[in-house]
PDB file of C-alpha atoms in Angstrom:
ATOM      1  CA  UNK D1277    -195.674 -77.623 -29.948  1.00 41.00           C
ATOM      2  CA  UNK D1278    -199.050 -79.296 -29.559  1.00 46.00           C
ATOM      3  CA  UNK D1279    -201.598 -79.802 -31.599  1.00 46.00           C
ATOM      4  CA  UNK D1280    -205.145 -81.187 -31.284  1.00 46.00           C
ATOM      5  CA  UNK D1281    -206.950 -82.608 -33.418  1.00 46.00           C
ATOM      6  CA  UNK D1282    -210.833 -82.177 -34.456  1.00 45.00           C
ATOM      7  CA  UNK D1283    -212.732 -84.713 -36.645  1.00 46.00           C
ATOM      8  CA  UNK D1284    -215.359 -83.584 -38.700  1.00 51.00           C
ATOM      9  CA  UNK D1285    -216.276 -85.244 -41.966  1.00 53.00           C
ATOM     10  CA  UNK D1286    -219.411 -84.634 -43.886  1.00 54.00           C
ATOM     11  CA  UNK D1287    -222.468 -83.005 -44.804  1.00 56.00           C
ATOM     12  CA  UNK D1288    -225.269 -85.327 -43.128  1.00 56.00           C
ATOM     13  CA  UNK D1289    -227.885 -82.905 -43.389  1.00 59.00           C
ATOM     14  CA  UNK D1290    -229.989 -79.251 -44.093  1.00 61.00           C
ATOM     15  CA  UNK D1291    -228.392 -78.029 -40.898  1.00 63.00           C
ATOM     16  CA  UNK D1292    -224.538 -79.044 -41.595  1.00 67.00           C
ATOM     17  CA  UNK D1293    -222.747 -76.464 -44.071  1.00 73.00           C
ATOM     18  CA  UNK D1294    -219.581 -75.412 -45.189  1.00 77.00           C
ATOM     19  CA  UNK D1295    -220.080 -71.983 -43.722  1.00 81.00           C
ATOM     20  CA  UNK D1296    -221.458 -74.009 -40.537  1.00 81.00           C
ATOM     21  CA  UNK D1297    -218.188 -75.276 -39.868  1.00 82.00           C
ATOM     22  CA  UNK D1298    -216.184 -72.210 -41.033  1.00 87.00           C
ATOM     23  CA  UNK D1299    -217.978 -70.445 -38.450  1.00 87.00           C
ATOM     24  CA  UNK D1300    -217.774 -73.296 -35.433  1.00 85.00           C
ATOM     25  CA  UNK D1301    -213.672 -73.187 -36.436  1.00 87.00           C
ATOM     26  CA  UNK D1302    -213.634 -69.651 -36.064  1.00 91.00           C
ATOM     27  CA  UNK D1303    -215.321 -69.260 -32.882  1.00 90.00           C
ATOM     28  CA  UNK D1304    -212.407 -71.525 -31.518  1.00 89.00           C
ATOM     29  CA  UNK D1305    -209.748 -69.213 -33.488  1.00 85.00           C
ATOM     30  CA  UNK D1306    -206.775 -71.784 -32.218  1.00 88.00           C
ATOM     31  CA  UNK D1307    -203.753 -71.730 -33.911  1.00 86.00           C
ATOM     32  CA  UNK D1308    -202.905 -75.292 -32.606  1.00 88.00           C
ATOM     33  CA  UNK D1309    -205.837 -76.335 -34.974  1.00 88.00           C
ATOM     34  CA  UNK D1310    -204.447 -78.616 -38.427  1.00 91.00           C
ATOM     35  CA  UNK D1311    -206.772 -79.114 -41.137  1.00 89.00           C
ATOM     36  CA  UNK D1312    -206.548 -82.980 -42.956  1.00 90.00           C
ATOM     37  CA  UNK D1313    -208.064 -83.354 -46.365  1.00 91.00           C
ATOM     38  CA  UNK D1314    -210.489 -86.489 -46.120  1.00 86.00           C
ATOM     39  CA  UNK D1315    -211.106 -89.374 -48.466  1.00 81.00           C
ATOM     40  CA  UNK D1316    -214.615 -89.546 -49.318  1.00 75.00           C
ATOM     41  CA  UNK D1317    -216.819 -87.090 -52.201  1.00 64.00           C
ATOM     42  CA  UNK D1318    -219.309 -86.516 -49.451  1.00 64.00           C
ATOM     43  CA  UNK D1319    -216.958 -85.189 -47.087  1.00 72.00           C
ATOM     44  CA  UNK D1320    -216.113 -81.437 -46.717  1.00 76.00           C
ATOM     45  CA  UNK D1321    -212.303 -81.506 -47.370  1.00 81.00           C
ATOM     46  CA  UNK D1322    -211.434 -83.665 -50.719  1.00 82.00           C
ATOM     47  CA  UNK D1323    -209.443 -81.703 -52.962  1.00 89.00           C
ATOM     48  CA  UNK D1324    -206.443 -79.402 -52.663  1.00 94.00           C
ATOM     49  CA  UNK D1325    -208.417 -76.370 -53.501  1.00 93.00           C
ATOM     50  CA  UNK D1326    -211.000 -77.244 -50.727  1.00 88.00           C
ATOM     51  CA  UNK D1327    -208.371 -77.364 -48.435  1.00 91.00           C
ATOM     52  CA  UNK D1328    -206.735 -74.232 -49.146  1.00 95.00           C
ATOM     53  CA  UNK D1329    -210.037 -72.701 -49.136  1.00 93.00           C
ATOM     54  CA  UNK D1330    -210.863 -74.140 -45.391  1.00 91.00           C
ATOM     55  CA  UNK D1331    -207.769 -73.645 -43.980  1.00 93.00           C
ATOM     56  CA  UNK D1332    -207.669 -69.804 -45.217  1.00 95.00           C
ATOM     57  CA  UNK D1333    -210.757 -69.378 -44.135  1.00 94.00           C
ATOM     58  CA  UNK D1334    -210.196 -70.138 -40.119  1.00 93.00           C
ATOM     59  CA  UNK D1335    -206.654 -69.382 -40.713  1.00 93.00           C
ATOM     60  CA  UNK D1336    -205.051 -72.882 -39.970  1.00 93.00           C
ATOM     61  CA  UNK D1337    -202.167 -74.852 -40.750  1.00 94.00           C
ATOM     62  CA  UNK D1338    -202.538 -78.169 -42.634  1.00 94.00           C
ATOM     63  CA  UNK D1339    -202.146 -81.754 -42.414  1.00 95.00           C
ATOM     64  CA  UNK D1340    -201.907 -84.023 -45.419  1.00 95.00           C
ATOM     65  CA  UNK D1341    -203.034 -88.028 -45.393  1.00 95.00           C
ATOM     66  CA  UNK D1342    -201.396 -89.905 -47.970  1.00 96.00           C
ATOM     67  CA  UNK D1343    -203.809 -92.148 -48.464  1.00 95.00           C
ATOM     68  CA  UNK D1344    -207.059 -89.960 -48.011  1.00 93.00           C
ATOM     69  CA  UNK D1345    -205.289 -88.180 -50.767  1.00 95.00           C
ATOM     70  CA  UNK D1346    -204.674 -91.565 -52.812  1.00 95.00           C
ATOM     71  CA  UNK D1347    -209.044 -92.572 -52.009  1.00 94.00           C
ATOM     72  CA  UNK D1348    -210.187 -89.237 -53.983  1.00 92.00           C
ATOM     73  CA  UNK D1349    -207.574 -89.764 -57.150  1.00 94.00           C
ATOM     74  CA  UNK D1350    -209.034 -93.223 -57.313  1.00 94.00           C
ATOM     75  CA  UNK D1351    -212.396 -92.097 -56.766  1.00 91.00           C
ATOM     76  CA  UNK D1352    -211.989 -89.244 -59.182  1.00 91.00           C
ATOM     77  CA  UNK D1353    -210.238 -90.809 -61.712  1.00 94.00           C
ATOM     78  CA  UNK D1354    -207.305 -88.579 -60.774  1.00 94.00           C
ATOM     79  CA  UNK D1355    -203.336 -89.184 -61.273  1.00 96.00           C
ATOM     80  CA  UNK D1356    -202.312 -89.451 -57.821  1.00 96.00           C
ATOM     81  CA  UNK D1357    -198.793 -88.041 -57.597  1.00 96.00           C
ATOM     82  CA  UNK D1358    -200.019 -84.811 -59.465  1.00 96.00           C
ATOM     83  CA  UNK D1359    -202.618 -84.835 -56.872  1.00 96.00           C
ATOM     84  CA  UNK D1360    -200.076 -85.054 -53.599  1.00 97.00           C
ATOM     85  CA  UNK D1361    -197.851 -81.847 -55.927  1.00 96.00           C
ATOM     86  CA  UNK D1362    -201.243 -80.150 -55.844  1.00 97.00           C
ATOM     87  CA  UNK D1363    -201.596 -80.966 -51.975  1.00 97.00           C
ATOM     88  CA  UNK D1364    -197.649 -80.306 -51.231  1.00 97.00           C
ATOM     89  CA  UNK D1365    -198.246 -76.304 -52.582  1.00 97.00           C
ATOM     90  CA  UNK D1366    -200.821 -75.693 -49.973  1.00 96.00           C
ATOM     91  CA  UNK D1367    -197.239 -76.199 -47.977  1.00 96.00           C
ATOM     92  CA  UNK D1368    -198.650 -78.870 -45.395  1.00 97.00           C
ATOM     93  CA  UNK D1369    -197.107 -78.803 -41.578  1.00 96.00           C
ATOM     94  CA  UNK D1370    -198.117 -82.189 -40.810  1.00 96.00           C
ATOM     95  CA  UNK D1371    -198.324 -85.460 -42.312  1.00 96.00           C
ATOM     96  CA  UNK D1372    -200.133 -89.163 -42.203  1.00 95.00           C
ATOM     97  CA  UNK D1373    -198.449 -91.951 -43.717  1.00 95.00           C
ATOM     98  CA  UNK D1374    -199.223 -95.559 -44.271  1.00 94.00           C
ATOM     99  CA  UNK D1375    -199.037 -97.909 -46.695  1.00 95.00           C
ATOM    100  CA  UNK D1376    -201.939 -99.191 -49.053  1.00 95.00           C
ATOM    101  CA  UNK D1377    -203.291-100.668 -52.458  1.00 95.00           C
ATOM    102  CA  UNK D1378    -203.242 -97.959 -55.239  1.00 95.00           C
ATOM    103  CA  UNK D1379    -206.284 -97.951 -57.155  1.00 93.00           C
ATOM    104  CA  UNK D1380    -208.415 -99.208 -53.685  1.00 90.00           C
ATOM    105  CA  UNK D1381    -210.622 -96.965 -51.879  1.00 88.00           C
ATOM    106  CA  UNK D1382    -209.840 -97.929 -48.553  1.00 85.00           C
ATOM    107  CA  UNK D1383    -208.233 -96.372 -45.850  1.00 86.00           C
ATOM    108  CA  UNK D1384    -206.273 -99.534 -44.686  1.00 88.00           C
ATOM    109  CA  UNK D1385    -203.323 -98.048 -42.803  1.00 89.00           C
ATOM    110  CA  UNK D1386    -201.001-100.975 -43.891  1.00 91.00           C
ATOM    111  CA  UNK D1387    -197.552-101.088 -42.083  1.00 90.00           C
ATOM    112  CA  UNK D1388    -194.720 -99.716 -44.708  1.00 92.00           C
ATOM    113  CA  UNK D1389    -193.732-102.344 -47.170  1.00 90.00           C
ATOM    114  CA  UNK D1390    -197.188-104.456 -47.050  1.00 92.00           C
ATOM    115  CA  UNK D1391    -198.757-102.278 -50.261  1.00 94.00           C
ATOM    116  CA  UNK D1392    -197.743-100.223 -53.268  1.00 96.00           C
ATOM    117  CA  UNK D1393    -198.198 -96.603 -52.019  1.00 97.00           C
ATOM    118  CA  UNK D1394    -194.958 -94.435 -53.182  1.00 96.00           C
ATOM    119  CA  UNK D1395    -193.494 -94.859 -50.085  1.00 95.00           C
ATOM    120  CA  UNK D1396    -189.868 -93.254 -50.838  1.00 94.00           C
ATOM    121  CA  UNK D1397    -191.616 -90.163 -52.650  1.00 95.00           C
ATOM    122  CA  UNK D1398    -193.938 -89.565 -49.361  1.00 96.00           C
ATOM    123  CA  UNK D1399    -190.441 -89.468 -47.282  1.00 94.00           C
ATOM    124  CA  UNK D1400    -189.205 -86.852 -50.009  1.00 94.00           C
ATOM    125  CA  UNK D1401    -191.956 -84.842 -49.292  1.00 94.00           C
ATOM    126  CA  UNK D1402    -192.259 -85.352 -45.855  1.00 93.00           C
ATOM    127  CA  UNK D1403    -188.047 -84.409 -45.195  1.00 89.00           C
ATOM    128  CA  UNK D1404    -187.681 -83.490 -41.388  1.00 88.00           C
ATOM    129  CA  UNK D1405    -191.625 -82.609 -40.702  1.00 93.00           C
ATOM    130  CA  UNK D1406    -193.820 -83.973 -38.387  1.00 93.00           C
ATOM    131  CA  UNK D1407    -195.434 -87.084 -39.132  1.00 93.00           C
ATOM    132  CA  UNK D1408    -197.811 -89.657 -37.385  1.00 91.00           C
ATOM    133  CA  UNK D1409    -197.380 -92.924 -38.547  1.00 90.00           C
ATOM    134  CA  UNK D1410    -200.738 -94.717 -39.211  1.00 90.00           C
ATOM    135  CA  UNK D1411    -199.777 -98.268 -39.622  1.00 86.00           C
ATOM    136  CA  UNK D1412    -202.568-101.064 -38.550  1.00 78.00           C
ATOM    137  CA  UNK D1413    -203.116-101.429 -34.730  1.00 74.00           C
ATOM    138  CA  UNK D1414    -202.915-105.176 -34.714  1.00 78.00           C
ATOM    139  CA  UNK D1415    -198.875-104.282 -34.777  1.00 77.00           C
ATOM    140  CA  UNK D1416    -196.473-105.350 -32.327  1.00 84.00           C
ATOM    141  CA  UNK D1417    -193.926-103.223 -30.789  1.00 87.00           C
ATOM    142  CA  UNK D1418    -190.900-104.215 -32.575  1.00 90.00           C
ATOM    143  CA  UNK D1419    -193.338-104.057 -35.826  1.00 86.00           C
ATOM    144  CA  UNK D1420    -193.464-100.560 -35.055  1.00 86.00           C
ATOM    145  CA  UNK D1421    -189.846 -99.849 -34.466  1.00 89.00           C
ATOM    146  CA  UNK D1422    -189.297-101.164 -37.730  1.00 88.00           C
ATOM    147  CA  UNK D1423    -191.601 -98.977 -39.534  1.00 88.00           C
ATOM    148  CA  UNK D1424    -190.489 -96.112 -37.889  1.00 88.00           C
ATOM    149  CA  UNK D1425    -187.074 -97.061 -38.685  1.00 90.00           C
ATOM    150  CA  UNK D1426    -187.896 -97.744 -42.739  1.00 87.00           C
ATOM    151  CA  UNK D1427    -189.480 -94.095 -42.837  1.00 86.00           C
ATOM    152  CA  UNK D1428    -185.370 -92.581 -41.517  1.00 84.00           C
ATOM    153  CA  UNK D1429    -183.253 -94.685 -44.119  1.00 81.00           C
TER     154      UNK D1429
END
């Protein structure tokens, strides 16, 4: 299979919409297309429900980021496992994983075993799927064999 991937993030202004992008989606109408929630409240995709909405809406599959996901239950005030069992029943096709700080709202894309993000229940949730690993670029390339072996034990 591939996939591509889009970025778009927020609302910046009278002429960006919800709709807006529903319709730009749909005039692609690719099935390749994924749809990853985002980690900030001014950004389009936050919560489980806005992703289920989105995604049924131009008919796409989904991705989830772990730690996009762990930014809005800090920001929100939110328990953040009950948040990634909200996420997991949209039944994501794709994953992100890293690791981070719980309770920080950064995106910091630490290599596995340098924060305090869940990381055994991610790889029960995860199983077999596909997954980009999205570990800090400063790694080297036996850092990254490492981490990718860490996410198959």
């Amino acid at each position: 299979l591939e996939f591509r991937r889009v970025l778009f993030r927020s609302i910046t202004n009278k002429n960006c919409s919800i709709k807006q992008s529903i319709r730009f989606f749909n005039k692609i109408n690719d099935d390749r297309i994924i749809i990853e929630n985002t980690g900030f409240n001014s950004e389009i995709i936050k919560t489980p429900q806005d992703l289920r909405y989105f995604s049924n809406e131009i008919n796409s599959k989904v991705c989830l980021d772990f730690s996009h996901a762990q930014m809005i239950a800090t920001r929100n005030n939110m328990d953040y496992l009950r948040l990634l069992n909200d996420f997991m029943n949209i039944k994501p096709v794709y994953f992100h994983i890293c690791d981070g700080i719980l309770g920080k709202i950064k995106d910091k894309h630490l290599n596995l075993g340098k924060g305090n993000f869940p990381i055994d229940f991610f790889k029960e949730l995860i199983k077999d799927k596909p997954s980009t690993l999205e570990i800090n670029y400063h790694s080297t390339i036996a850092q990254y064999k490492k981490q990718v072996e860490l996410l198959k034990k």
